[in-house]
XYZ file of N, CA and C in Angstrom:
201
model
N 0.794 -1.198 -0.156
C 0.153 -0.080 -0.049
C 0.777 1.320 -0.169
N 0.140 2.361 -0.370
C 1.165 3.445 -0.772
C 0.840 4.235 0.454
N 2.034 4.881 1.070
C 1.933 5.557 2.443
C 1.280 7.172 2.293
N 0.423 7.202 2.831
C -0.484 8.623 2.868
C 0.639 9.914 3.096
N 0.016 11.121 3.004
C 0.549 12.300 3.196
C 0.858 12.394 4.932
N -0.222 12.234 5.525
C -0.500 12.164 6.901
C 0.767 11.150 7.728
N 0.836 10.110 7.123
C 1.871 9.217 7.347
C 3.171 9.567 7.491
N 3.586 10.268 6.148
C 4.930 10.716 5.898
C 5.103 12.003 6.568
N 4.282 12.760 7.152
C 4.300 14.245 7.982
C 4.574 13.671 9.348
N 3.797 12.281 9.854
C 3.954 11.909 11.639
C 5.185 11.194 11.563
N 5.872 10.960 10.366
C 7.118 10.162 10.361
C 8.233 11.320 10.228
N 8.074 12.333 9.804
C 9.056 13.506 9.404
C 8.823 14.202 10.965
N 7.737 14.494 11.585
C 7.574 14.789 12.914
C 8.367 14.187 14.282
N 8.448 12.612 13.769
C 9.037 12.084 14.898
C 10.697 12.052 14.756
N 10.939 12.175 13.529
C 12.578 12.254 12.992
C 13.189 13.684 13.529
N 11.952 14.858 13.229
C 12.674 15.971 13.674
C 12.349 16.268 15.124
N 11.586 15.744 16.085
C 11.547 15.665 17.180
C 12.507 14.889 18.078
N 12.753 13.695 17.705
C 13.815 12.956 18.155
C 15.412 13.515 18.177
N 15.705 14.351 17.006
C 16.576 15.469 16.937
C 17.115 16.269 17.904
N 15.651 16.861 17.950
C 15.798 17.709 19.149
C 16.137 17.517 20.450
N 15.560 16.101 20.747
C 15.446 15.814 21.988
C 17.266 15.224 22.434
N 17.691 14.176 21.524
C 18.947 13.984 21.325
C 20.056 15.248 21.020
N 19.753 15.982 20.683
C 21.058 16.806 20.292
C 20.953 17.934 21.576
N 19.734 18.305 22.047
C 19.913 19.089 23.325
C 20.386 18.558 24.458
N 19.670 17.051 24.855
C 20.158 16.003 25.992
C 21.860 15.998 25.842
N 22.163 15.932 24.669
C 23.731 15.567 24.514
C 24.540 16.524 24.694
N 23.983 17.795 24.399
C 24.920 19.153 24.844
C 25.038 19.484 26.151
N 23.544 19.273 26.910
C 23.589 19.114 28.164
C 24.223 18.713 29.003
N 24.276 17.154 28.759
C 25.046 16.095 29.001
C 26.743 16.163 29.248
N 26.597 16.711 27.916
C 28.387 16.795 27.922
C 29.084 17.968 28.655
N 28.176 19.097 28.800
C 28.288 20.297 29.300
C 28.528 20.433 31.159
N 27.873 19.067 31.679
C 27.527 19.431 33.256
C 28.981 19.086 33.848
N 28.935 20.094 34.815
C 29.858 19.920 35.838
C 29.532 19.539 37.528
N 30.371 19.055 37.891
C 29.827 18.550 39.494
C 29.275 17.241 39.797
N 28.842 16.919 40.670
C 28.450 15.516 41.270
C 27.209 15.239 40.695
N 26.109 14.328 41.419
C 24.876 13.477 40.839
C 24.139 14.732 41.051
N 23.742 15.756 41.718
C 23.112 16.816 41.687
C 22.979 17.799 40.731
N 24.237 18.034 40.259
C 24.444 18.670 38.694
C 23.784 18.085 37.409
N 23.838 16.474 37.660
C 23.479 15.970 36.520
C 21.811 15.566 36.670
N 21.345 15.672 37.533
C 19.935 15.940 37.919
C 19.388 17.071 37.033
N 19.973 18.145 37.490
C 19.682 19.596 37.317
C 19.944 19.911 35.623
N 20.908 19.068 35.099
C 21.544 19.314 33.596
C 20.320 18.244 32.985
N 19.590 17.139 33.468
C 18.528 16.767 32.721
C 17.307 17.250 32.566
N 17.239 17.725 33.986
C 15.631 18.486 33.996
C 16.125 19.701 33.074
N 17.241 20.319 32.778
C 17.127 21.327 31.987
C 16.943 20.968 30.807
N 17.560 19.614 30.457
C 17.384 19.344 28.892
C 15.757 19.135 28.465
N 15.228 18.354 29.417
C 13.861 18.106 28.973
C 12.994 19.335 28.970
N 13.114 20.444 29.845
C 12.688 21.454 29.581
C 13.182 22.212 28.060
N 14.022 22.142 27.733
C 14.459 22.828 26.743
C 14.063 22.451 25.530
N 14.201 20.907 25.420
C 13.679 20.052 24.598
C 12.026 20.281 24.274
N 11.336 20.223 25.336
C 9.862 20.547 24.889
C 9.797 21.526 24.467
N 10.321 22.721 24.886
C 10.201 24.257 24.327
C 10.562 24.586 22.819
N 11.776 23.651 22.453
C 12.413 23.633 21.207
C 11.310 22.856 20.302
N 10.751 21.686 20.773
C 9.882 21.315 20.057
C 8.345 22.283 20.169
N 7.934 22.954 20.890
C 6.801 23.760 20.699
C 6.991 24.765 19.974
N 8.236 25.348 19.934
C 8.480 26.547 19.170
C 8.621 26.269 17.556
N 9.236 25.069 17.295
C 9.268 24.384 15.969
C 7.881 23.948 15.322
N 7.201 23.283 16.217
C 5.682 22.967 15.601
C 4.961 24.204 15.527
N 5.129 25.595 16.410
C 4.013 26.583 16.027
C 4.801 27.150 14.694
N 5.965 27.321 14.766
C 6.775 27.977 13.134
C 6.317 27.167 12.127
N 6.341 25.899 12.074
C 5.741 25.273 10.759
C 4.392 25.538 10.366
N 3.569 24.930 11.983
C 1.993 25.472 11.520
C 1.551 26.754 11.117
N 2.662 27.876 11.493
C 2.165 29.605 10.828
C 2.649 29.068 9.508
N 3.803 28.745 9.096
C 3.945 28.878 7.453
C 2.961 27.647 6.728
N 2.489 26.746 7.360
C 1.413 25.951 6.584
C 0.157 26.863 6.373
N 0.022 27.560 7.527
C -1.012 28.432 7.543
C -1.276 29.395 6.518
N -0.094 29.681 5.863
C 0.001 31.202 5.017
C -0.478 30.930 3.620
């Protein structure tokens, strides 16, 4: 069966979101200094920043599609 546009859009969303999550988590993990407490803070910051980045990207793409 041929894939529909909705399926390909969902796949591209998944790839884009996983890129944001992986790259932001890697950045925060690589630059953490200190002990276990700092690792916990860095992981919390990475989760928050990933969610914000995904929301902003979704907003921008939605605005572009509605033009």
